[in-house]
PDB file of C-alpha atoms in Angstrom:
ATOM      1  CA  GLN A   1    -165.232 185.021 118.711  1.00 95.00           C
ATOM      2  CA  VAL A   2    -165.427 182.210 116.198  1.00 97.00           C
ATOM      3  CA  GLN A   3    -165.568 178.770 117.779  1.00 98.00           C
ATOM      4  CA  LEU A   4    -165.997 175.266 116.401  1.00 98.00           C
ATOM      5  CA  VAL A   5    -166.735 172.758 119.141  1.00 98.00           C
ATOM      6  CA  GLN A   6    -166.714 169.083 118.247  1.00 98.00           C
ATOM      7  CA  SER A   7    -168.271 166.083 119.941  1.00 98.00           C
ATOM      8  CA  GLY A   8    -166.268 163.734 122.113  1.00 98.00           C
ATOM      9  CA  ALA A   9    -164.111 160.725 121.383  1.00 98.00           C
ATOM     10  CA  GLU A  10    -165.700 157.568 120.002  1.00 98.00           C
ATOM     11  CA  VAL A  11    -164.763 153.905 119.987  1.00 98.00           C
ATOM     12  CA  LYS A  12    -166.411 151.796 117.290  1.00 98.00           C
ATOM     13  CA  LYS A  13    -166.220 148.251 116.021  1.00 98.00           C
ATOM     14  CA  PRO A  14    -165.295 147.455 112.410  1.00 97.00           C
ATOM     15  CA  GLY A  15    -168.301 147.726 110.147  1.00 97.00           C
ATOM     16  CA  ALA A  16    -170.093 150.228 112.366  1.00 98.00           C
ATOM     17  CA  SER A  17    -170.797 153.904 111.654  1.00 98.00           C
ATOM     18  CA  VAL A  18    -169.771 157.037 113.527  1.00 98.00           C
ATOM     19  CA  LYS A  19    -171.332 160.494 113.500  1.00 98.00           C
ATOM     20  CA  VAL A  20    -169.225 163.453 114.630  1.00 98.00           C
ATOM     21  CA  SER A  21    -170.722 166.871 115.260  1.00 98.00           C
ATOM     22  CA  CYS A  22    -169.226 170.352 114.955  1.00 98.00           C
ATOM     23  CA  LYS A  23    -171.114 173.250 116.543  1.00 98.00           C
ATOM     24  CA  ALA A  24    -170.277 176.684 115.174  1.00 98.00           C
ATOM     25  CA  SER A  25    -170.621 179.989 117.003  1.00 97.00           C
ATOM     26  CA  GLY A  26    -169.399 183.561 116.813  1.00 97.00           C
ATOM     27  CA  TYR A  27    -170.260 184.158 113.148  1.00 97.00           C
ATOM     28  CA  THR A  28    -173.134 183.766 110.690  1.00 96.00           C
ATOM     29  CA  PHE A  29    -173.371 180.009 110.216  1.00 96.00           C
ATOM     30  CA  SER A  30    -174.795 180.086 106.701  1.00 94.00           C
ATOM     31  CA  THR A  31    -172.090 182.229 105.124  1.00 94.00           C
ATOM     32  CA  ASP A  32    -169.049 179.976 105.340  1.00 96.00           C
ATOM     33  CA  TYR A  33    -168.376 176.464 104.096  1.00 97.00           C
ATOM     34  CA  LEU A  34    -167.259 173.868 106.614  1.00 98.00           C
ATOM     35  CA  HIS A  35    -164.784 171.158 105.731  1.00 98.00           C
ATOM     36  CA  TRP A  36    -163.724 167.896 107.359  1.00 98.00           C
ATOM     37  CA  VAL A  37    -160.080 166.866 107.531  1.00 98.00           C
ATOM     38  CA  ARG A  38    -158.744 163.770 109.249  1.00 98.00           C
ATOM     39  CA  GLN A  39    -155.354 162.773 110.606  1.00 98.00           C
ATOM     40  CA  ALA A  40    -154.381 159.176 111.316  1.00 97.00           C
ATOM     41  CA  PRO A  41    -152.059 158.684 114.314  1.00 95.00           C
ATOM     42  CA  GLY A  42    -148.630 160.100 113.571  1.00 91.00           C
ATOM     43  CA  LEU A  43    -149.524 160.830 109.964  1.00 94.00           C
ATOM     44  CA  GLY A  44    -150.482 163.779 107.796  1.00 95.00           C
ATOM     45  CA  LEU A  45    -153.705 165.566 106.918  1.00 98.00           C
ATOM     46  CA  GLU A  46    -156.378 164.189 104.587  1.00 98.00           C
ATOM     47  CA  TRP A  47    -159.280 166.228 103.230  1.00 98.00           C
ATOM     48  CA  MET A  48    -162.611 164.415 103.357  1.00 98.00           C
ATOM     49  CA  GLY A  49    -165.097 166.866 101.959  1.00 97.00           C
ATOM     50  CA  MET A  50    -167.106 170.020 102.561  1.00 97.00           C
ATOM     51  CA  ILE A  51    -170.604 171.271 103.124  1.00 97.00           C
ATOM     52  CA  ASN A  52    -172.282 174.548 102.300  1.00 97.00           C
ATOM     53  CA  PRO A  53    -174.379 175.314 105.393  1.00 96.00           C
ATOM     54  CA  SER A  54    -176.563 177.668 103.388  1.00 96.00           C
ATOM     55  CA  ASP A  55    -178.138 175.002 101.166  1.00 96.00           C
ATOM     56  CA  GLY A  56    -176.630 171.749 102.441  1.00 96.00           C
ATOM     57  CA  GLY A  57    -174.712 171.151  99.227  1.00 96.00           C
ATOM     58  CA  THR A  58    -171.760 168.800  99.623  1.00 96.00           C
ATOM     59  CA  SER A  59    -168.603 167.667  97.866  1.00 95.00           C
ATOM     60  CA  TYR A  60    -166.740 164.570  98.981  1.00 96.00           C
ATOM     61  CA  ALA A  61    -163.287 163.197  98.296  1.00 96.00           C
ATOM     62  CA  GLN A  62    -163.463 160.180  96.033  1.00 95.00           C
ATOM     63  CA  ASN A  63    -161.575 158.128  98.650  1.00 92.00           C
ATOM     64  CA  PHE A  64    -164.663 158.295 100.874  1.00 88.00           C
ATOM     65  CA  HIS A  65    -167.319 158.248  98.202  1.00 73.00           C
ATOM     66  CA  GLY A  66    -170.283 156.244  99.352  1.00 89.00           C
ATOM     67  CA  ARG A  67    -169.087 156.002 102.970  1.00 97.00           C
ATOM     68  CA  VAL A  68    -169.222 159.639 104.116  1.00 98.00           C
ATOM     69  CA  THR A  69    -172.247 161.867 104.560  1.00 98.00           C
ATOM     70  CA  MET A  70    -172.111 165.498 105.694  1.00 98.00           C
ATOM     71  CA  THR A  71    -175.234 167.245 106.897  1.00 98.00           C
ATOM     72  CA  ARG A  72    -176.142 170.399 108.750  1.00 98.00           C
ATOM     73  CA  ASP A  73    -178.763 171.647 111.195  1.00 98.00           C
ATOM     74  CA  THR A  74    -179.228 175.368 110.760  1.00 97.00           C
ATOM     75  CA  SER A  75    -181.373 175.630 113.903  1.00 97.00           C
ATOM     76  CA  THR A  76    -178.362 174.697 116.060  1.00 97.00           C
ATOM     77  CA  SER A  77    -175.542 175.869 113.736  1.00 98.00           C
ATOM     78  CA  THR A  78    -174.143 172.368 113.719  1.00 98.00           C
ATOM     79  CA  VAL A  79    -172.648 170.272 110.962  1.00 98.00           C
ATOM     80  CA  TYR A  80    -172.294 166.510 111.098  1.00 98.00           C
ATOM     81  CA  MET A  81    -169.946 164.039 109.454  1.00 98.00           C
ATOM     82  CA  GLU A  82    -171.030 160.418 109.349  1.00 98.00           C
ATOM     83  CA  LEU A  83    -168.624 157.714 108.213  1.00 98.00           C
ATOM     84  CA  SER A  84    -169.933 154.207 107.649  1.00 98.00           C
ATOM     85  CA  SER A  85    -168.446 150.731 107.182  1.00 96.00           C
ATOM     86  CA  LEU A  86    -165.611 151.640 109.507  1.00 97.00           C
ATOM     87  CA  ARG A  87    -162.317 149.818 109.298  1.00 96.00           C
ATOM     88  CA  SER A  88    -159.165 150.009 111.392  1.00 97.00           C
ATOM     89  CA  GLU A  89    -157.599 152.431 108.906  1.00 96.00           C
ATOM     90  CA  ASP A  90    -160.302 154.965 109.793  1.00 97.00           C
ATOM     91  CA  THR A  91    -158.792 155.381 113.258  1.00 98.00           C
ATOM     92  CA  ALA A  92    -157.911 159.060 113.259  1.00 98.00           C
ATOM     93  CA  VAL A  93    -158.565 162.492 114.677  1.00 98.00           C
ATOM     94  CA  TYR A  94    -161.341 164.157 112.695  1.00 98.00           C
ATOM     95  CA  TYR A  95    -161.365 167.959 112.421  1.00 98.00           C
ATOM     96  CA  CYS A  96    -163.956 170.381 111.143  1.00 98.00           C
ATOM     97  CA  ALA A  97    -162.616 173.638 109.738  1.00 98.00           C
ATOM     98  CA  ARG A  98    -164.187 176.871 108.549  1.00 98.00           C
ATOM     99  CA  ASP A  99    -163.550 178.197 105.067  1.00 97.00           C
ATOM    100  CA  PRO A 100    -164.298 181.934 104.852  1.00 94.00           C
ATOM    101  CA  SER A 101    -163.657 182.137 101.104  1.00 91.00           C
ATOM    102  CA  GLY A 102    -167.173 181.233 100.034  1.00 84.00           C
ATOM    103  CA  GLY A 103    -166.084 177.823  98.809  1.00 79.00           C
ATOM    104  CA  GLU A 104    -163.861 179.306  96.103  1.00 85.00           C
ATOM    105  CA  GLU A 105    -160.339 179.728  97.399  1.00 89.00           C
ATOM    106  CA  PHE A 106    -160.402 177.056 100.099  1.00 94.00           C
ATOM    107  CA  TYR A 107    -158.480 178.035 103.180  1.00 97.00           C
ATOM    108  CA  PHE A 108    -159.292 177.188 106.774  1.00 98.00           C
ATOM    109  CA  ASP A 109    -159.059 179.989 109.310  1.00 97.00           C
ATOM    110  CA  PHE A 110    -160.658 178.257 112.303  1.00 98.00           C
ATOM    111  CA  TRP A 111    -160.538 174.606 113.292  1.00 98.00           C
ATOM    112  CA  GLY A 112    -162.399 172.475 115.782  1.00 98.00           C
ATOM    113  CA  GLN A 113    -160.458 170.829 118.585  1.00 98.00           C
ATOM    114  CA  GLY A 114    -160.613 167.439 116.892  1.00 98.00           C
ATOM    115  CA  THR A 115    -162.477 164.209 117.660  1.00 98.00           C
ATOM    116  CA  LEU A 116    -160.587 160.950 118.064  1.00 98.00           C
ATOM    117  CA  VAL A 117    -162.378 158.017 116.468  1.00 98.00           C
ATOM    118  CA  THR A 118    -160.917 154.625 117.308  1.00 98.00           C
ATOM    119  CA  VAL A 119    -161.975 151.576 115.312  1.00 98.00           C
ATOM    120  CA  SER A 120    -161.164 148.369 117.101  1.00 97.00           C
ATOM    121  CA  SER A 121    -162.689 144.950 117.585  1.00 95.00           C
TER     122      SER A 121
ATOM    123  CA  GLU B   1    -155.537 164.557  92.002  1.00 96.00           C
ATOM    124  CA  ILE B   2    -152.749 167.057  92.605  1.00 98.00           C
ATOM    125  CA  VAL B   3    -149.788 165.597  94.499  1.00 98.00           C
ATOM    126  CA  MET B   4    -147.967 167.867  96.939  1.00 98.00           C
ATOM    127  CA  THR B   5    -144.348 167.213  97.888  1.00 98.00           C
ATOM    128  CA  GLN B   6    -142.567 168.977 100.741  1.00 98.00           C
ATOM    129  CA  SER B   7    -138.926 169.147 101.669  1.00 96.00           C
ATOM    130  CA  PRO B   8    -137.146 168.660 103.905  1.00 97.00           C
ATOM    131  CA  LEU B   9    -138.972 166.122 106.067  1.00 97.00           C
ATOM    132  CA  ALA B  10    -137.292 167.487 109.177  1.00 98.00           C
ATOM    133  CA  LEU B  11    -135.629 170.826 109.788  1.00 97.00           C
ATOM    134  CA  PRO B  12    -133.512 171.486 112.881  1.00 97.00           C
ATOM    135  CA  VAL B  13    -133.339 175.224 113.479  1.00 95.00           C
ATOM    136  CA  THR B  14    -131.494 177.643 115.717  1.00 95.00           C
ATOM    137  CA  PRO B  15    -133.552 180.371 117.400  1.00 96.00           C
ATOM    138  CA  GLY B  16    -132.927 183.710 115.758  1.00 96.00           C
ATOM    139  CA  GLU B  17    -131.806 182.122 112.502  1.00 97.00           C
ATOM    140  CA  PRO B  18    -133.866 181.974 109.275  1.00 97.00           C
ATOM    141  CA  ALA B  19    -135.574 178.830 108.014  1.00 97.00           C
ATOM    142  CA  SER B  20    -137.169 177.801 104.727  1.00 98.00           C
ATOM    143  CA  ILE B  21    -139.515 174.999 103.668  1.00 98.00           C
ATOM    144  CA  SER B  22    -140.166 173.980 100.076  1.00 98.00           C
ATOM    145  CA  CYS B  23    -143.418 172.714  98.555  1.00 98.00           C
ATOM    146  CA  ARG B  24    -143.940 171.447  95.010  1.00 98.00           C
ATOM    147  CA  SER B  25    -147.167 170.562  93.246  1.00 98.00           C
ATOM    148  CA  SER B  26    -147.659 168.034  90.449  1.00 98.00           C
ATOM    149  CA  GLN B  27    -149.488 170.684  88.404  1.00 98.00           C
ATOM    150  CA  SER B  28    -149.635 174.437  88.362  1.00 98.00           C
ATOM    151  CA  LEU B  29    -151.643 176.093  91.127  1.00 98.00           C
ATOM    152  CA  LEU B  30    -151.910 179.382  89.257  1.00 97.00           C
ATOM    153  CA  HIS B  31    -155.566 180.322  88.874  1.00 95.00           C
ATOM    154  CA  GLY B  32    -156.870 182.366  85.996  1.00 92.00           C
ATOM    155  CA  ASN B  33    -157.378 185.277  88.402  1.00 93.00           C
ATOM    156  CA  GLY B  34    -153.613 185.521  88.915  1.00 93.00           C
ATOM    157  CA  ASN B  35    -153.537 184.005  92.398  1.00 95.00           C
ATOM    158  CA  ASP B  36    -151.762 180.818  93.340  1.00 97.00           C
ATOM    159  CA  TYR B  37    -154.048 178.525  95.288  1.00 98.00           C
ATOM    160  CA  LEU B  38    -151.563 177.375  97.888  1.00 98.00           C
ATOM    161  CA  ASP B  39    -151.946 177.559 101.673  1.00 98.00           C
ATOM    162  CA  TRP B  40    -149.577 176.923 104.564  1.00 98.00           C
ATOM    163  CA  TYR B  41    -150.508 175.567 108.001  1.00 98.00           C
ATOM    164  CA  LEU B  42    -148.612 174.986 111.222  1.00 98.00           C
ATOM    165  CA  GLN B  43    -149.650 172.189 113.543  1.00 98.00           C
ATOM    166  CA  ARG B  44    -148.138 172.515 116.992  1.00 97.00           C
ATOM    167  CA  PRO B  45    -147.939 169.346 119.094  1.00 93.00           C
ATOM    168  CA  GLY B  46    -151.349 168.256 120.323  1.00 93.00           C
ATOM    169  CA  GLN B  47    -153.134 171.094 118.519  1.00 97.00           C
ATOM    170  CA  PRO B  48    -155.245 171.421 115.372  1.00 98.00           C
ATOM    171  CA  PRO B  49    -153.520 173.066 112.414  1.00 98.00           C
ATOM    172  CA  GLN B  50    -153.559 176.839 112.194  1.00 98.00           C
ATOM    173  CA  LEU B  51    -153.582 178.898 109.021  1.00 98.00           C
ATOM    174  CA  LEU B  52    -150.398 180.851 108.320  1.00 98.00           C
ATOM    175  CA  ILE B  53    -150.544 181.796 104.631  1.00 98.00           C
ATOM    176  CA  TYR B  54    -153.299 181.621 102.008  1.00 98.00           C
ATOM    177  CA  LEU B  55    -153.263 182.237  98.262  1.00 97.00           C
ATOM    178  CA  GLY B  56    -149.527 181.704  98.238  1.00 96.00           C
ATOM    179  CA  SER B  57    -148.444 184.865 100.013  1.00 97.00           C
ATOM    180  CA  TYR B  58    -151.229 186.405 102.106  1.00 97.00           C
ATOM    181  CA  ARG B  59    -150.574 186.198 105.838  1.00 98.00           C
ATOM    182  CA  ALA B  60    -153.558 185.146 107.893  1.00 98.00           C
ATOM    183  CA  SER B  61    -154.869 187.380 110.634  1.00 96.00           C
ATOM    184  CA  GLY B  62    -152.618 187.440 113.697  1.00 96.00           C
ATOM    185  CA  VAL B  63    -149.706 185.677 112.026  1.00 98.00           C
ATOM    186  CA  PRO B  64    -146.352 187.344 112.806  1.00 97.00           C
ATOM    187  CA  ASP B  65    -144.633 189.073 109.909  1.00 96.00           C
ATOM    188  CA  ARG B  66    -141.570 186.836 110.288  1.00 98.00           C
ATOM    189  CA  PHE B  67    -143.594 184.302 108.253  1.00 98.00           C
ATOM    190  CA  SER B  68    -143.748 184.825 104.505  1.00 98.00           C
ATOM    191  CA  GLY B  69    -144.926 182.750 101.569  1.00 98.00           C
ATOM    192  CA  SER B  70    -143.594 182.982  98.046  1.00 97.00           C
ATOM    193  CA  GLY B  71    -143.492 181.144  94.750  1.00 97.00           C
ATOM    194  CA  SER B  72    -145.814 180.505  91.842  1.00 97.00           C
ATOM    195  CA  GLY B  73    -146.942 177.750  89.529  1.00 97.00           C
ATOM    196  CA  THR B  74    -145.551 174.547  90.952  1.00 98.00           C
ATOM    197  CA  ASN B  75    -142.815 175.762  93.293  1.00 98.00           C
ATOM    198  CA  PHE B  76    -143.473 177.442  96.614  1.00 98.00           C
ATOM    199  CA  SER B  77    -141.669 178.214  99.827  1.00 98.00           C
ATOM    200  CA  LEU B  78    -142.431 179.291 103.354  1.00 98.00           C
ATOM    201  CA  LYS B  79    -139.782 181.388 105.035  1.00 98.00           C
ATOM    202  CA  ILE B  80    -139.334 182.251 108.684  1.00 98.00           C
ATOM    203  CA  SER B  81    -137.030 185.256 108.962  1.00 97.00           C
ATOM    204  CA  ARG B  82    -135.998 184.592 112.570  1.00 97.00           C
ATOM    205  CA  VAL B  83    -137.147 181.368 114.185  1.00 97.00           C
ATOM    206  CA  GLU B  84    -138.617 181.517 117.660  1.00 96.00           C
ATOM    207  CA  ALA B  85    -139.173 178.627 120.079  1.00 95.00           C
ATOM    208  CA  GLU B  86    -142.955 178.775 119.538  1.00 95.00           C
ATOM    209  CA  ASP B  87    -142.480 178.003 115.825  1.00 97.00           C
ATOM    210  CA  VAL B  88    -141.787 174.312 116.446  1.00 97.00           C
ATOM    211  CA  GLY B  89    -144.271 171.887 114.974  1.00 98.00           C
ATOM    212  CA  VAL B  90    -145.198 170.376 111.630  1.00 98.00           C
ATOM    213  CA  TYR B  91    -145.741 172.631 108.653  1.00 98.00           C
ATOM    214  CA  TYR B  92    -148.068 171.586 105.848  1.00 98.00           C
ATOM    215  CA  CYS B  93    -148.725 173.062 102.450  1.00 98.00           C
ATOM    216  CA  MET B  94    -152.116 172.464 100.838  1.00 98.00           C
ATOM    217  CA  GLN B  95    -153.272 173.002  97.273  1.00 98.00           C
ATOM    218  CA  ALA B  96    -156.605 174.766  97.079  1.00 97.00           C
ATOM    219  CA  LEU B  97    -157.027 174.831  93.307  1.00 97.00           C
ATOM    220  CA  GLN B  98    -159.237 171.790  92.898  1.00 96.00           C
ATOM    221  CA  THR B  99    -160.950 169.108  94.900  1.00 95.00           C
ATOM    222  CA  PRO B 100    -159.885 166.828  96.366  1.00 96.00           C
ATOM    223  CA  LEU B 101    -157.841 169.345  98.313  1.00 97.00           C
ATOM    224  CA  THR B 102    -154.480 167.735  99.040  1.00 98.00           C
ATOM    225  CA  PHE B 103    -151.743 168.334 101.582  1.00 98.00           C
ATOM    226  CA  GLY B 104    -148.019 167.865 101.504  1.00 98.00           C
ATOM    227  CA  GLY B 105    -146.548 165.251 103.804  1.00 98.00           C
ATOM    228  CA  GLY B 106    -145.374 167.819 106.309  1.00 98.00           C
ATOM    229  CA  THR B 107    -142.067 169.274 107.513  1.00 98.00           C
ATOM    230  CA  LYS B 108    -141.201 168.895 111.175  1.00 98.00           C
ATOM    231  CA  VAL B 109    -139.412 171.945 112.548  1.00 98.00           C
ATOM    232  CA  GLU B 110    -137.527 171.426 115.776  1.00 97.00           C
ATOM    233  CA  ILE B 111    -135.052 173.440 117.786  1.00 93.00           C
ATOM    234  CA  LYS B 112    -131.442 172.287 117.583  1.00 89.00           C
TER     235      LYS B 112
END
């Protein structure tokens, strides 16, 4: 069965970076795009960007341009999302989500359990 | 970017009764292939979102047939034919036509 397992909660100071991992299993890793979506406490969902595990190609939301980097390790079927220059507004739960549409129709059929990132001095 | 607007913000429902949520987009989500690029998700308390509907009206695998999506262009709706207790949570629409992908603000469904 398809599973996306994310790394554990993080606490970071303002200005630091955080790297969250998402390990995929139960399907062919290279065939489906993986996206990152975040949710600030009590608020809605915000799309951050996506990665094509096949070739590592990425597309990021302009809101995070220059601060977010998504990478993948095909040997472990893991994708990573690194966010730099953290500020308090980046406190959120970060989700990875699988897109089975081939990066064309964009819908997310499986989600990771979420990783809480807290930014506090 | 495409702005998504949902209504109502909160929806008290009675089990066994129907319910409907509206979603509007700031520009048409109709793709040249004839599909509307609009998805619906349900986020139960303490859980990640789950996919209910994709491409406007296609139910995701395992989703009960009491859920249906309709609409086209800029106006969409999600209907629950008979609400059950497990349907409580926050419902989000998301436009999938262009990046950045954007979500509506959410509709909280709760039992009366």
